[in-house]
Short mmCIF file of C-alpha atoms in Angstrom, two decimals:
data_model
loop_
_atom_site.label_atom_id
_atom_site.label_comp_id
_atom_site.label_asym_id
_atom_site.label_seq_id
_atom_site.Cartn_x
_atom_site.Cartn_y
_atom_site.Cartn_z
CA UNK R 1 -15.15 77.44 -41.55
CA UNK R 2 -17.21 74.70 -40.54
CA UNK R 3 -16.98 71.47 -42.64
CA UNK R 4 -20.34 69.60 -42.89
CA UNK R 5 -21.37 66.01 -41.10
CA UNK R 6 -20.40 63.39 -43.13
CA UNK R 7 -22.43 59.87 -41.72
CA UNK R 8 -20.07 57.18 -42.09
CA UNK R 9 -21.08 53.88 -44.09
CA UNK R 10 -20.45 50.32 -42.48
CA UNK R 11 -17.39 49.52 -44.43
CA UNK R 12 -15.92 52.31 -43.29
CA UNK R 13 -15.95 51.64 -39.23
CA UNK R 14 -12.76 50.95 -38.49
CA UNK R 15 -10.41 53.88 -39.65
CA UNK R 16 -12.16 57.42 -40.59
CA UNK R 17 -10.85 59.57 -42.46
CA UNK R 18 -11.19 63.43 -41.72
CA UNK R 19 -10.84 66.54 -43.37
CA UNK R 20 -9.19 69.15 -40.32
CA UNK R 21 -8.97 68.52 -36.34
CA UNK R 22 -11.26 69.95 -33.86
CA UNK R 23 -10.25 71.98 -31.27
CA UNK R 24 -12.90 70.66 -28.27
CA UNK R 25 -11.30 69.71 -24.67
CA UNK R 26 -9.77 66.11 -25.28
CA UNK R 27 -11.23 63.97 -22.46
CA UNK R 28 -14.21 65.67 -22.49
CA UNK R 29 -18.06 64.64 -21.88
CA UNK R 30 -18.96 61.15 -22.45
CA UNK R 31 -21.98 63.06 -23.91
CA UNK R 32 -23.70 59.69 -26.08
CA UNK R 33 -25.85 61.70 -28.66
CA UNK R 34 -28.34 59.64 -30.76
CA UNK R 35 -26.51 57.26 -34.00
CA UNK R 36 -26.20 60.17 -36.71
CA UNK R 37 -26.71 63.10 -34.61
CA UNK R 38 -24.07 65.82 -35.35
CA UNK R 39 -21.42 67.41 -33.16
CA UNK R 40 -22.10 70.34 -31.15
CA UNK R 41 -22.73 73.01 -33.69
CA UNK R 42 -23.71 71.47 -36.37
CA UNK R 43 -26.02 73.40 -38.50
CA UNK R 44 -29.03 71.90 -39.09
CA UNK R 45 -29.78 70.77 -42.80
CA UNK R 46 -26.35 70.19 -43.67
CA UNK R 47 -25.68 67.54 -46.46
CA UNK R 48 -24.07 64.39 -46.13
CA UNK R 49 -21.05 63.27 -48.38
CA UNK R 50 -19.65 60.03 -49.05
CA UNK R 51 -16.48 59.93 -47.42
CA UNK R 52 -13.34 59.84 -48.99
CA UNK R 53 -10.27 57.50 -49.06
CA UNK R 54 -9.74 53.62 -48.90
CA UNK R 55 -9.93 52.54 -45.17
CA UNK R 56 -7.57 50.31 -43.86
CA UNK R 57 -9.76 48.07 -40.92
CA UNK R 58 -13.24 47.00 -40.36
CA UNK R 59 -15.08 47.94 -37.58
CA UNK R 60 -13.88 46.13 -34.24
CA UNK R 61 -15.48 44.27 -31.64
CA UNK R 62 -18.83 45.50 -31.85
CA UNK R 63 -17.41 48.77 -32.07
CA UNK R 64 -17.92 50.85 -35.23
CA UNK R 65 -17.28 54.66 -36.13
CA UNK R 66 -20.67 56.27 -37.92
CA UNK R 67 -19.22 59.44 -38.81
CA UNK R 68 -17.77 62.91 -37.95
CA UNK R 69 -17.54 66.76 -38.34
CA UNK R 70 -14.15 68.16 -38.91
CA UNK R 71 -12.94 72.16 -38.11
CA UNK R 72 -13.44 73.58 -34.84
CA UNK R 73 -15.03 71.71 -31.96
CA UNK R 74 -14.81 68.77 -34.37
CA UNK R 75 -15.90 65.15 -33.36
CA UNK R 76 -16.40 61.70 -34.36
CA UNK R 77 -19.29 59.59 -33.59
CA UNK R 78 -19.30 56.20 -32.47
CA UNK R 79 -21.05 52.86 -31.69
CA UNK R 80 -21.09 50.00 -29.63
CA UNK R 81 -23.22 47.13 -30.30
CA UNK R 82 -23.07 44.32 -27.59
CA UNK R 83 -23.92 40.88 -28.78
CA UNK R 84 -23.32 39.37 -25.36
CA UNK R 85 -25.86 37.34 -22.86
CA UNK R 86 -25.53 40.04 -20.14
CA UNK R 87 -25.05 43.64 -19.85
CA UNK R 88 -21.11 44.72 -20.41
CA UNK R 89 -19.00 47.99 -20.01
CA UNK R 90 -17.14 48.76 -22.59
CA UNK R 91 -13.63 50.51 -22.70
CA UNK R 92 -12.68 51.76 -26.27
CA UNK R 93 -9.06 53.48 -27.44
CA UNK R 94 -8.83 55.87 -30.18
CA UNK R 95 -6.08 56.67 -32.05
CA UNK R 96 -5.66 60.39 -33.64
CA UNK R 97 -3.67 60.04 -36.87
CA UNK R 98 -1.93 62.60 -38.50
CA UNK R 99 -1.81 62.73 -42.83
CA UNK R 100 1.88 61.36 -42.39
CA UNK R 101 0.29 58.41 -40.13
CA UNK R 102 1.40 59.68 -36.99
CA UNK R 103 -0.34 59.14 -33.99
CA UNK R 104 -1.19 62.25 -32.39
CA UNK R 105 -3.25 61.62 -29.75
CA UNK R 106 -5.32 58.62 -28.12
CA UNK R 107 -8.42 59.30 -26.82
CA UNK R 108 -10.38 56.78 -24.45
CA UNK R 109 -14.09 56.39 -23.73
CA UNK R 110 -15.88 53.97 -21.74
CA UNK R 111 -19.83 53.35 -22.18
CA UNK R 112 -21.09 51.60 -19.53
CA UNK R 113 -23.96 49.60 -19.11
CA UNK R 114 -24.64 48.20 -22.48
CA UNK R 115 -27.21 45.33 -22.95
CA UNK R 116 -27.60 42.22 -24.74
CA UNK R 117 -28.30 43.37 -28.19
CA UNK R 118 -28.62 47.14 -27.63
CA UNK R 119 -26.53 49.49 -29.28
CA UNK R 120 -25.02 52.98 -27.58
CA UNK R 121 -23.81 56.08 -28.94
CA UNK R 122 -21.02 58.14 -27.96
CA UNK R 123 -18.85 60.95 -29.18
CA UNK R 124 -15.05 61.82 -29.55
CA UNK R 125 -13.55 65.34 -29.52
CA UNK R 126 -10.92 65.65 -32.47
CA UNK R 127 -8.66 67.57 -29.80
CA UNK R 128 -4.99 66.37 -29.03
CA UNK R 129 -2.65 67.34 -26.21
CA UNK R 130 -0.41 69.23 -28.48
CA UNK R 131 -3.19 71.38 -29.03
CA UNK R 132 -4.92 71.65 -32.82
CA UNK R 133 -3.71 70.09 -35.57
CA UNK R 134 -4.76 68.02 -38.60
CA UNK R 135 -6.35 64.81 -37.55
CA UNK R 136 -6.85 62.83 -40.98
CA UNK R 137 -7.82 59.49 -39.34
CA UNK R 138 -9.06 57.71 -36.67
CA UNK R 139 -8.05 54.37 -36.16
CA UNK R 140 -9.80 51.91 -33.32
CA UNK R 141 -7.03 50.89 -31.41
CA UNK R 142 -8.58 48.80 -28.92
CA UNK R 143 -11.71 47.55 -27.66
CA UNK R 144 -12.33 46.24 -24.24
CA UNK R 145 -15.59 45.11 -21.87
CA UNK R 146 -16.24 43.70 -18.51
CA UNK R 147 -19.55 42.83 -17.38
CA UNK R 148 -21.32 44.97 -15.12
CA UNK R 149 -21.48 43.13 -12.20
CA UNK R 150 -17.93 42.04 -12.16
CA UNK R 151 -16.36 45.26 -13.46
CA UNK R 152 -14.05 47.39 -11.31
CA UNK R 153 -14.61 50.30 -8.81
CA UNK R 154 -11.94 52.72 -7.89
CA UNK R 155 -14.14 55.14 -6.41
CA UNK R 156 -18.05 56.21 -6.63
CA UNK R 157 -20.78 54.36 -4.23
CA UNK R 158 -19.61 51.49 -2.23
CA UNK R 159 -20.86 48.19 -4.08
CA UNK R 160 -23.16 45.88 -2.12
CA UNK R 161 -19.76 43.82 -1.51
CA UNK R 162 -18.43 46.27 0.77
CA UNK R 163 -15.45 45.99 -1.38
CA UNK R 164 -13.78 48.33 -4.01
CA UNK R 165 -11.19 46.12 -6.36
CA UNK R 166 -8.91 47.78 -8.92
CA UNK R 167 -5.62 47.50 -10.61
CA UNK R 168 -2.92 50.14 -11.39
CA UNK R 169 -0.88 50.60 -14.16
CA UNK R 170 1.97 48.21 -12.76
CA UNK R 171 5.97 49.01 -12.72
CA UNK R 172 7.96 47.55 -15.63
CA UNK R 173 11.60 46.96 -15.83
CA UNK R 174 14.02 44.66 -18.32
CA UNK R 175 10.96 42.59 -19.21
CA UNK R 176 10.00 42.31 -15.41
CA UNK R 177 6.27 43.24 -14.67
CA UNK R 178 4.59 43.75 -11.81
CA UNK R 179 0.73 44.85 -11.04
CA UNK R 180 -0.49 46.15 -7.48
CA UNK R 181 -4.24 44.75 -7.26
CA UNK R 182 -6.01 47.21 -4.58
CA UNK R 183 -8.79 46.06 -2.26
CA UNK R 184 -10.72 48.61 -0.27
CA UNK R 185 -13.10 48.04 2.42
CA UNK R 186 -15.48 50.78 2.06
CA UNK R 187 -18.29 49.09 4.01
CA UNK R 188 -19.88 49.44 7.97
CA UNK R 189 -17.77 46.20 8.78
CA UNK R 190 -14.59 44.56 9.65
CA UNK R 191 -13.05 42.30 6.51
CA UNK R 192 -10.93 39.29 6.95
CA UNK R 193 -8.39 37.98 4.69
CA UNK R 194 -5.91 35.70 4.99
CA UNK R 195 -3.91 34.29 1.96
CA UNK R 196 -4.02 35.01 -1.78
CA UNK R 197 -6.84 36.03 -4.21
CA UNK R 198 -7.96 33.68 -6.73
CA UNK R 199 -7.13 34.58 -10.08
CA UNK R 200 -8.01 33.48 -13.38
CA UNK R 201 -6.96 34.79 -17.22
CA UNK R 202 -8.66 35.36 -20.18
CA UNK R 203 -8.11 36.24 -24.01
CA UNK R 204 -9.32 39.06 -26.01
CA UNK R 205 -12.70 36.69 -26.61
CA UNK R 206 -13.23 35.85 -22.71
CA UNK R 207 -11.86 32.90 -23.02
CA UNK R 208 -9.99 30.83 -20.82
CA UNK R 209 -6.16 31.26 -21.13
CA UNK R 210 -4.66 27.56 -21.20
CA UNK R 211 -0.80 26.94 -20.24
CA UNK R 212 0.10 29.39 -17.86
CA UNK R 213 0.74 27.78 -13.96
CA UNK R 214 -0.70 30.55 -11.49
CA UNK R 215 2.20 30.52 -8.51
CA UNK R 216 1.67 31.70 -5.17
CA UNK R 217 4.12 33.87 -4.37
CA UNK R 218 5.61 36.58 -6.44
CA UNK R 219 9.05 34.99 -5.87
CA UNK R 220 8.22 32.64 -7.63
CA UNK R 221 8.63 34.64 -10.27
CA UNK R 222 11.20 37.09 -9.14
CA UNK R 223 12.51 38.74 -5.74
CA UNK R 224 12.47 42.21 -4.49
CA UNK R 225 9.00 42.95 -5.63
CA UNK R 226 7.01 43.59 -2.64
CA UNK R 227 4.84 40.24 -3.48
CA UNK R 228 6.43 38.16 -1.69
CA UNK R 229 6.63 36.75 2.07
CA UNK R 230 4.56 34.79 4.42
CA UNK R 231 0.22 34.94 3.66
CA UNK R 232 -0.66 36.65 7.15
CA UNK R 233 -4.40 37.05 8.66
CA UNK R 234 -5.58 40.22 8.41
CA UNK R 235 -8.96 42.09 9.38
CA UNK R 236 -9.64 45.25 7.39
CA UNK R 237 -11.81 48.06 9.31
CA UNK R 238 -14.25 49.91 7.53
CA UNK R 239 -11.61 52.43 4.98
CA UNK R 240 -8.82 50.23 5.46
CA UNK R 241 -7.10 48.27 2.33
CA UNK R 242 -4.88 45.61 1.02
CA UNK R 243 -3.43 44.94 -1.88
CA UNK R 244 -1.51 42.15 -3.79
CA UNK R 245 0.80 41.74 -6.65
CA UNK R 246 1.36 39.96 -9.77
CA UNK R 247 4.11 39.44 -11.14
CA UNK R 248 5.54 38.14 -14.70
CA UNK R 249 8.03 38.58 -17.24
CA UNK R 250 7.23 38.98 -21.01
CA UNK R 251 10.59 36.98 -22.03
CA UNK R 252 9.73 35.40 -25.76
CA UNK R 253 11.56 32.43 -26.68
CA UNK R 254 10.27 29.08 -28.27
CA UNK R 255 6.23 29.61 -28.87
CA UNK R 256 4.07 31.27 -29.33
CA UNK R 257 3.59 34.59 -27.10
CA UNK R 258 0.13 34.92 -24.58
CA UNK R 259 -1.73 37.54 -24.16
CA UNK R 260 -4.11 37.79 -21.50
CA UNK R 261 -5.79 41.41 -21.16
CA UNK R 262 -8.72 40.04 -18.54
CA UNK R 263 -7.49 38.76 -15.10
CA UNK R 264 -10.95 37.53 -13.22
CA UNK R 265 -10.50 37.98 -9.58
CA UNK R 266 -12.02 37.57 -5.64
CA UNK R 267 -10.88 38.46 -2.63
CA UNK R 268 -11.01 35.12 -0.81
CA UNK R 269 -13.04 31.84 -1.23
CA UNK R 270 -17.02 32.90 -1.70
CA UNK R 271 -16.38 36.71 -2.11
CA UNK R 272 -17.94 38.22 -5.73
CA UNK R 273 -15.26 38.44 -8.86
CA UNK R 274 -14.42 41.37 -10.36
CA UNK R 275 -13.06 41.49 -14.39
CA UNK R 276 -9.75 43.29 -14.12
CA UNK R 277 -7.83 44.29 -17.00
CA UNK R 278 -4.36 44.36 -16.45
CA UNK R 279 -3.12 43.59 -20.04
CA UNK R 280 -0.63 40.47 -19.35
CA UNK R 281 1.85 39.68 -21.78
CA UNK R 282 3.32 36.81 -20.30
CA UNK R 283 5.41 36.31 -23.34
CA UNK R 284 6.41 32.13 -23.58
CA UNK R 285 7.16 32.07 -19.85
CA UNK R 286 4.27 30.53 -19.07
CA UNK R 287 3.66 31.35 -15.47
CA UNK R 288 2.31 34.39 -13.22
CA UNK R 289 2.98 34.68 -10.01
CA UNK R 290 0.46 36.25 -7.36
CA UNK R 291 1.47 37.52 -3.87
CA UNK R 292 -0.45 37.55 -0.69
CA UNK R 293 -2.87 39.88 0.83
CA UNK R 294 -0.53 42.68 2.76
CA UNK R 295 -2.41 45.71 4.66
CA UNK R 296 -2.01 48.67 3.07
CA UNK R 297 0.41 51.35 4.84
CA UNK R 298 -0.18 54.97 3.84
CA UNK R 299 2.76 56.17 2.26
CA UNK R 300 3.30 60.03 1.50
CA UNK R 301 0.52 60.10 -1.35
CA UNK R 302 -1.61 57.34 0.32
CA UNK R 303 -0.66 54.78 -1.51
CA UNK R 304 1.05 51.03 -0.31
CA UNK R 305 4.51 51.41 0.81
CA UNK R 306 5.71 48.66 -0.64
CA UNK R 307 5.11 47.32 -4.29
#
């Protein structure tokens, strides 16, 4: 039985409440259907109901939830409103909570492209990797955005740069972190580096993060990590890469803990910046350490040998 679109009033962005899971593929189409349209299947006609239950958030960061369709091929319908000067991707996490408040399944959509002041739809499957079950809320778990012309590019066209920049998901280990930053040259000509990138951190608002001493050298920080060792010249040919770590520990003593989710990035003095979002928690420690440039060996799945 199909349960009828509910539209979702303002109040109620942040955490929806639903009546049954869906059972579409999870990580499906980033299908953006116009704000109110239904989920695939919806009979046309149906009549809206005010949604039950006492939410526990707003909406967040421009991001609000308009409304959903429970039962199979269920969905929930989103928007993102960008009050920014210049256009921005967006990144938003889902959370799929259970009756009992368990978290079932996180789902992840990125919009990209939005402008100053315009507002984009987009659509969630009520799906989790366990397969169909009773999704009674959905709970914005995290909101993030880049601007376009600084955000990252792991694959796709080759930007005008010549350069492809993106992070990985970094090792952790008894508070130890460390992030691989990868630097492709996917364009018709020979790229020189010779050093460290420049890096800067920001806060969940874009700004500035104040306190933390960037180190070169990722034994600065700690050894054994791959970024470490002498900044050596190196020309990348055309598919050839690099990469460079950073490094930091999340200890928490005295103070108050930073968070920096946005490290802003370039290659080398006068190359373009890219917005990469690592997620630092740099604890009280108050330092990140970066390594230099190192040419990328292939290893057995392509990858750096090294870090």
């Amino acid at each position: 039985m199909r349960h009828p679109f509910l539209p979702l009033p303002a109040a109620l962005a942040g955490v929806l409440l639903l009546t049954a899971c869906g059972t579409g593929q999870h990580g499906g189409s980033d299908a953006r259907p116009p704000s109110g349209a239904p989920c695939p299947g919806q009979p046309s006609g149906a009549s809206a109901a005010p949604l039950p239950g006492d939410p526990a958030e707003p909406e967040r960061d421009g991001v609000r939830i308009t409304g959903f369709q429970g039962g199979d091929g269920g969905c929930a319908l989103f928007e993102v409103t960008h009050a920014g000067t210049e256009p921005h991707t967006y990144t938003v996490t889902f959370a799929l909570i259970s009756e009992a408040g368990t978290v079932l399944d996180t789902a992840e959509r990125t919009v990209a492209g939005v402008g100053p002041g315009r507002t984009v739809s987009g659509r969630i499957p009520l799906d989790t990797a366990a397969g169909p079950q009773d999704v009674s809320r959905v709970r914005i778990s995290r909101v993030r955005s880049v601007p376009v012309d600084e955000a990252p590019d792991k694959g796709g066209p080759c930007p005008a740069s010549g350069l492809r920049v993106h992070a990985d998901d970094g090792d952790a280990a008894m508070g130890l972190r460390v992030v691989s930053v990868h630097l492709e040259n996917c364009g018709a000509r020979p790229y020189a580096l010779h050093g460290y990138p420049d890096v800067e951190l920001f806060d969940e608002e874009h700004q500035p993060v104040d306190g933390v001493r960037i180190l070169r050298d990722g034994s600065s920080v700690a050894g054994a990590t791959g970024a470490d060792g002498p900044a050596l010249p190196l020309v990348l040919d055309p598919g050839e890469g690099a990469w460079a770590g950073l490094v930091w520990r999340n200890t928490v003593q005295a103070g108050t803990p930073v968070h920096a989710p946005y490290v802003r990035l370039r290659a080398r003095s006068g190359a373009d910046w890219v917005t990469l979002v690592p997620e630092l928690d740099l604890g009280t420690t108050g330092k990140l350490g970066v390594g230099p440039w190192k040419k990328r060996e292939a290893g057995p799945q392509g990858g750096p040998s090294s870090p």
